[in-house]
């Protein structure tokens, strides 16, 4: 086939989007490796459901709800970009950041009450996995909050270059999805 | 090349050697064939004034067959090696026979602890005997080895018996061998296990039946 | 992350670009060509470090427990450091920076007809991240306790507790340096893939891409998709070391073999991350100096992708004797054998390319041919390791060391030098000296074989890897002359690199200025001036009309037909 169009061969795809998708693919493998290790270890040991019973399912369920809601506000932030509504963009970004911080706050509360009850990362393999997996996830949430905060600051200068909101959204949803996997694996095993 | 292998003194060593030999012949043949064609092309098609290279793209299946069919032959030869090898693998690692004699080998930085169950045939009883870096077995008897480790990963290696097996902490790994010739054979560690890895070594003493009985009498005079 | 309109718009504005000053031109440059050269410099520097470690190691093996000239006494502790750091440096801080970092950066935009990478600032960040990782790794030599000594594979429990090796901070820094290096190449890989997907010149369809771009992209993909589990493993290992968890420690319920699975899930694809770019260089060099198309272009692409996919399901062939269920050996033996088919196709395609050619034995061509022949040996010796029963005897011996040096060392050295000699004129605008280049090639070929071939013999003789003193074993003492022979060959192999160093420096300073297209090659980078200016293409991006290997095509009178040349149909 002869392609002699005057444009580039791949112009119709946004580079940022392609980049983020590849990045997320590697992130999937990172959490995949961790979750895979957890499952393999889980199948090879006994008594883990007893350990998991010490976790608070209601608190985690609330946290799941918080994170899901933040995904929704992120979608609405992107909707505001598409409608050309800088005010809405700022509001929804701010809400997303706030919900993210709430998630981390609740997580910190969980950690402290677990540590107070004597469950630390060295209590046993289940707890090692629990703290490592949720800790790594929390770091991802933190990175997302920082990104969203940066976008929030930039949004005060208008809507220029706001395709980045979509990219940040992709990442934020990914972090959300990871939690959807972690929640049943850790709390409901 | 094959003459560099140390003398084989185990019943299954021959199976492993014959696989190595089979692969050696096949790969040598391929090596001389491909390298021969390679060098031939280099000589035949070196640059000469006034001759233009032939325009062959090799994309059509009829052309590509020149590379696909040899690749298929490679696959067939490889599968042959694998299926021939499956039996040898199963013999050495798959079905561990019950054994005439049981020994427990515990690796630690940087020694082999060899534990004999004694006349009662049970480990963990008063008549157990523990030796360091020294294993005594009778010739032509199946010796069953239980491999353990106290600290890091080691690898139990008997070059003359073609036996190698990692010793992993937290696991008990079963292995076996049957020596066919009396003598002293080295028993090094083959997996990096710390600063004393180099020099972590032991000796396997394979005794003729009567000599082995004498050794047993020496250590368990009551039985 | 600029949008595509901006990407096209920037050049017009900045073609008459302002002077950037020293810092932004040479150090914190966002220019893909400069960044490529930075990777090359870093890689070449680390080669000297890694090569020196190899020399100290070899001397100790030939004359155990004697003073190493130029270094001093090597104890068993430090020998393990040498083994570990040589492997780590050569794989992660030499092979990847040179083959993937330097050439990926330099070639991808030029060969697809782009003005720069998709994310230039991320590109700069990738390099400087790697630079920091290198510093961390080098710093680990100087912390109390010394550098890591648990092998480049870092098997726990040995690596999981300081008491087992006596190394505490050195090993933590080793893990950290890996993490930083991984982050660097993750960013780099995302950049490569995005650039190639979104920024190709008009007419540059995927099936007109030069093969080296395909190989680099496959390598980047393999890295992106395989490194995640190892990062997870590294996090767990660091937790074991610092936080006191027991992921890999059986006394706390952990499983040492889990690390091996995570490591080799990455480890085998990683081999191809290094190998494929080198294969790519050879794929570019061969047709140019045979003056005919590369045989079976599409078949090579399919083979590359197949090998890439299969590389994710072979990892346990490194673990036949690890204590995993022996019934797993045969399935992994089969997948390992399947993977030899795409590589067989690659090699046969390279040989078939020679058939009917008009071969010019230039220095890059000699190195490319050297790669093909040495890679055949490496591939064939791999069959010994891939067969589970043969592996019982072969594994953890020098046979394995010989095997992977025939594949990896030949990829880096023969593939890498083929690339450097071939693209040097484009990179630096000057030619290298052919005579010195040929001397370099023949010495390297001879001493490479003299160094690594006898290792197979040592392996068959039973010599274990990573032992500091073969004389401690009676059955190895008769083999000691071979060890001495290897050591002197290795020293000469290192000495054989001096002609290259001279040639490189001389070429940079005083080489004959290179023409735009000194090799009469077809791919797009040769359409740019040597060296290409900022933004590569002047006012207009080239338009691509055909595939990359149309040499001696009946379409034209010359024996080459560049991808961007417009040919008006001839009347017959
Ligand atoms: Cu050892
Ligand atoms: Cu492998």
mmCIF file of C-alpha atoms in Angstrom, chain B residues 42-198:
data_model
loop_
_atom_site.group_PDB
_atom_site.id
_atom_site.type_symbol
_atom_site.label_atom_id
_atom_site.label_comp_id
_atom_site.label_asym_id
_atom_site.label_seq_id
_atom_site.Cartn_x
_atom_site.Cartn_y
_atom_site.Cartn_z
ATOM 1 C CA UNK B 42 31.156 -15.046 2.290
ATOM 2 C CA UNK B 43 33.673 -16.357 -0.224
ATOM 3 C CA UNK B 44 31.290 -16.917 -3.136
ATOM 4 C CA UNK B 45 29.498 -13.612 -2.840
ATOM 5 C CA UNK B 46 32.347 -11.298 -1.943
ATOM 6 C CA UNK B 47 32.321 -8.081 -3.873
ATOM 7 C CA UNK B 48 33.512 -8.343 -7.469
ATOM 8 C CA UNK B 49 33.712 -5.546 -9.984
ATOM 9 C CA UNK B 50 30.779 -5.339 -12.311
ATOM 10 C CA UNK B 51 28.607 -7.847 -10.524
ATOM 11 C CA UNK B 52 25.374 -6.648 -9.011
ATOM 12 C CA UNK B 53 23.785 -8.360 -6.029
ATOM 13 C CA UNK B 54 20.679 -10.422 -6.725
ATOM 14 C CA UNK B 55 17.455 -8.790 -5.665
ATOM 15 C CA UNK B 56 15.803 -11.380 -3.404
ATOM 16 C CA UNK B 57 13.468 -10.231 -0.651
ATOM 17 C CA UNK B 58 12.625 -13.607 0.810
ATOM 18 C CA UNK B 59 9.143 -12.543 1.861
ATOM 19 C CA UNK B 60 7.167 -14.934 -0.305
ATOM 20 C CA UNK B 61 6.592 -18.319 1.273
ATOM 21 C CA UNK B 62 8.387 -20.105 -1.581
ATOM 22 C CA UNK B 63 11.543 -18.109 -0.837
ATOM 23 C CA UNK B 64 11.125 -18.072 2.913
ATOM 24 C CA UNK B 65 10.981 -21.870 2.839
ATOM 25 C CA UNK B 66 14.775 -21.708 2.637
ATOM 26 C CA UNK B 67 14.838 -20.433 6.196
ATOM 27 C CA UNK B 68 11.607 -21.923 7.519
ATOM 28 C CA UNK B 69 12.379 -25.528 6.645
ATOM 29 C CA UNK B 70 15.806 -25.532 8.344
ATOM 30 C CA UNK B 71 14.140 -23.930 11.365
ATOM 31 C CA UNK B 72 11.603 -26.744 11.320
ATOM 32 C CA UNK B 73 14.432 -29.277 11.283
ATOM 33 C CA UNK B 74 15.906 -27.497 14.294
ATOM 34 C CA UNK B 75 12.558 -27.906 16.043
ATOM 35 C CA UNK B 76 12.396 -31.611 15.230
ATOM 36 C CA UNK B 77 15.944 -32.213 16.479
ATOM 37 C CA UNK B 78 15.219 -30.192 19.617
ATOM 38 C CA UNK B 79 12.111 -32.205 20.348
ATOM 39 C CA UNK B 80 14.079 -35.387 19.809
ATOM 40 C CA UNK B 81 16.607 -34.219 22.408
ATOM 41 C CA UNK B 82 13.822 -33.326 24.803
ATOM 42 C CA UNK B 83 11.927 -36.581 24.487
ATOM 43 C CA UNK B 84 15.109 -38.630 24.763
ATOM 44 C CA UNK B 85 15.951 -36.553 27.823
ATOM 45 C CA UNK B 86 12.589 -36.981 29.512
ATOM 46 C CA UNK B 87 13.417 -40.534 30.551
ATOM 47 C CA UNK B 88 16.788 -39.594 32.012
ATOM 48 C CA UNK B 89 15.205 -36.732 33.922
ATOM 49 C CA UNK B 90 12.457 -38.953 35.308
ATOM 50 C CA UNK B 91 15.016 -41.559 36.333
ATOM 51 C CA UNK B 92 17.223 -39.107 38.253
ATOM 52 C CA UNK B 93 14.714 -36.633 39.614
ATOM 53 C CA UNK B 94 11.249 -38.040 39.120
ATOM 54 C CA UNK B 95 10.820 -41.449 40.726
ATOM 55 C CA UNK B 96 13.021 -41.616 43.783
ATOM 56 C CA UNK B 97 13.445 -45.334 44.615
ATOM 57 C CA UNK B 98 12.965 -46.462 48.256
ATOM 58 C CA UNK B 99 16.694 -47.019 48.782
ATOM 59 C CA UNK B 100 18.810 -49.555 50.643
ATOM 60 C CA UNK B 101 20.324 -46.856 52.806
ATOM 61 C CA UNK B 102 19.055 -43.495 53.970
ATOM 62 C CA UNK B 103 21.249 -40.470 54.627
ATOM 63 C CA UNK B 104 20.292 -36.953 55.558
ATOM 64 C CA UNK B 105 22.484 -34.171 54.224
ATOM 65 C CA UNK B 106 22.115 -30.788 55.872
ATOM 66 C CA UNK B 107 23.958 -27.909 54.280
ATOM 67 C CA UNK B 108 25.093 -24.981 56.334
ATOM 68 C CA UNK B 109 27.614 -22.196 55.856
ATOM 69 C CA UNK B 110 30.066 -23.839 54.925
ATOM 70 C CA UNK B 111 29.828 -27.563 55.553
ATOM 71 C CA UNK B 112 27.801 -30.616 54.737
ATOM 72 C CA UNK B 113 26.404 -32.341 57.796
ATOM 73 C CA UNK B 114 25.896 -35.999 56.968
ATOM 74 C CA UNK B 115 23.458 -37.761 59.269
ATOM 75 C CA UNK B 116 23.090 -41.548 59.453
ATOM 76 C CA UNK B 117 19.987 -43.019 61.063
ATOM 77 C CA UNK B 118 21.934 -45.899 62.594
ATOM 78 C CA UNK B 119 20.791 -49.532 62.865
ATOM 79 C CA UNK B 120 17.210 -48.623 63.751
ATOM 80 C CA UNK B 121 16.839 -46.848 60.441
ATOM 81 C CA UNK B 122 15.207 -43.814 62.056
ATOM 82 C CA UNK B 123 16.490 -40.264 62.211
ATOM 83 C CA UNK B 124 16.346 -38.429 65.508
ATOM 84 C CA UNK B 125 17.150 -41.388 67.714
ATOM 85 C CA UNK B 126 20.107 -41.988 70.014
ATOM 86 C CA UNK B 127 22.010 -44.155 67.560
ATOM 87 C CA UNK B 128 22.204 -41.449 64.876
ATOM 88 C CA UNK B 129 25.666 -40.651 63.654
ATOM 89 C CA UNK B 130 26.669 -37.262 62.312
ATOM 90 C CA UNK B 131 29.752 -36.663 60.195
ATOM 91 C CA UNK B 132 31.092 -33.441 58.697
ATOM 92 C CA UNK B 133 31.865 -33.357 54.974
ATOM 93 C CA UNK B 134 32.241 -37.095 54.862
ATOM 94 C CA UNK B 135 29.801 -39.648 53.516
ATOM 95 C CA UNK B 136 30.309 -43.397 53.470
ATOM 96 C CA UNK B 137 28.191 -45.621 51.270
ATOM 97 C CA UNK B 138 28.371 -49.174 49.979
ATOM 98 C CA UNK B 139 28.936 -49.770 46.292
ATOM 99 C CA UNK B 140 26.000 -50.903 44.117
ATOM 100 C CA UNK B 141 23.379 -49.946 46.677
ATOM 101 C CA UNK B 142 20.674 -47.350 46.236
ATOM 102 C CA UNK B 143 21.402 -44.472 48.595
ATOM 103 C CA UNK B 144 18.522 -42.175 49.330
ATOM 104 C CA UNK B 145 19.525 -38.658 50.309
ATOM 105 C CA UNK B 146 17.308 -36.141 52.073
ATOM 106 C CA UNK B 147 18.674 -32.651 51.446
ATOM 107 C CA UNK B 148 18.113 -29.823 53.882
ATOM 108 C CA UNK B 149 19.698 -26.480 54.595
ATOM 109 C CA UNK B 150 20.083 -24.546 57.817
ATOM 110 C CA UNK B 151 20.725 -21.094 56.372
ATOM 111 C CA UNK B 152 21.029 -20.213 52.693
ATOM 112 C CA UNK B 153 20.715 -22.084 49.404
ATOM 113 C CA UNK B 154 23.535 -24.506 48.658
ATOM 114 C CA UNK B 155 23.836 -27.037 45.896
ATOM 115 C CA UNK B 156 24.832 -30.625 46.551
ATOM 116 C CA UNK B 157 27.114 -31.679 43.716
ATOM 117 C CA UNK B 158 28.712 -35.051 43.051
ATOM 118 C CA UNK B 159 30.501 -34.578 39.701
ATOM 119 C CA UNK B 160 31.438 -38.235 39.334
ATOM 120 C CA UNK B 161 27.894 -39.354 40.000
ATOM 121 C CA UNK B 162 26.324 -36.660 37.799
ATOM 122 C CA UNK B 163 24.151 -35.618 40.707
ATOM 123 C CA UNK B 164 23.373 -32.039 41.535
ATOM 124 C CA UNK B 165 20.532 -30.683 43.632
ATOM 125 C CA UNK B 166 19.974 -27.383 45.395
ATOM 126 C CA UNK B 167 19.493 -27.566 49.150
ATOM 127 C CA UNK B 168 16.857 -24.997 50.094
ATOM 128 C CA UNK B 169 16.144 -23.878 53.667
ATOM 129 C CA UNK B 170 12.613 -24.747 54.687
ATOM 130 C CA UNK B 171 12.403 -27.700 52.342
ATOM 131 C CA UNK B 172 13.361 -31.325 52.391
ATOM 132 C CA UNK B 173 14.348 -32.457 48.937
ATOM 133 C CA UNK B 174 14.707 -36.133 48.145
ATOM 134 C CA UNK B 175 17.448 -37.429 45.914
ATOM 135 C CA UNK B 176 19.212 -40.681 45.272
ATOM 136 C CA UNK B 177 22.218 -42.306 43.684
ATOM 137 C CA UNK B 178 23.782 -45.699 43.232
ATOM 138 C CA UNK B 179 27.558 -45.757 42.954
ATOM 139 C CA UNK B 180 29.096 -48.403 40.741
ATOM 140 C CA UNK B 181 32.750 -48.165 41.662
ATOM 141 C CA UNK B 182 34.519 -47.963 45.028
ATOM 142 C CA UNK B 183 36.667 -44.903 45.623
ATOM 143 C CA UNK B 184 36.816 -41.368 47.013
ATOM 144 C CA UNK B 185 34.827 -38.717 45.172
ATOM 145 C CA UNK B 186 34.584 -35.005 45.807
ATOM 146 C CA UNK B 187 31.328 -33.467 46.985
ATOM 147 C CA UNK B 188 31.515 -29.677 46.470
ATOM 148 C CA UNK B 189 28.847 -27.003 46.846
ATOM 149 C CA UNK B 190 27.758 -25.578 43.512
ATOM 150 C CA UNK B 191 25.623 -22.602 44.550
ATOM 151 C CA UNK B 192 27.059 -19.329 45.833
ATOM 152 C CA UNK B 193 26.406 -19.468 49.558
ATOM 153 C CA UNK B 194 28.666 -16.801 51.053
ATOM 154 C CA UNK B 195 32.350 -16.068 51.535
ATOM 155 C CA UNK B 196 33.159 -19.705 52.307
ATOM 156 C CA UNK B 197 31.434 -21.027 49.196
ATOM 157 C CA UNK B 198 34.775 -21.566 47.535
#
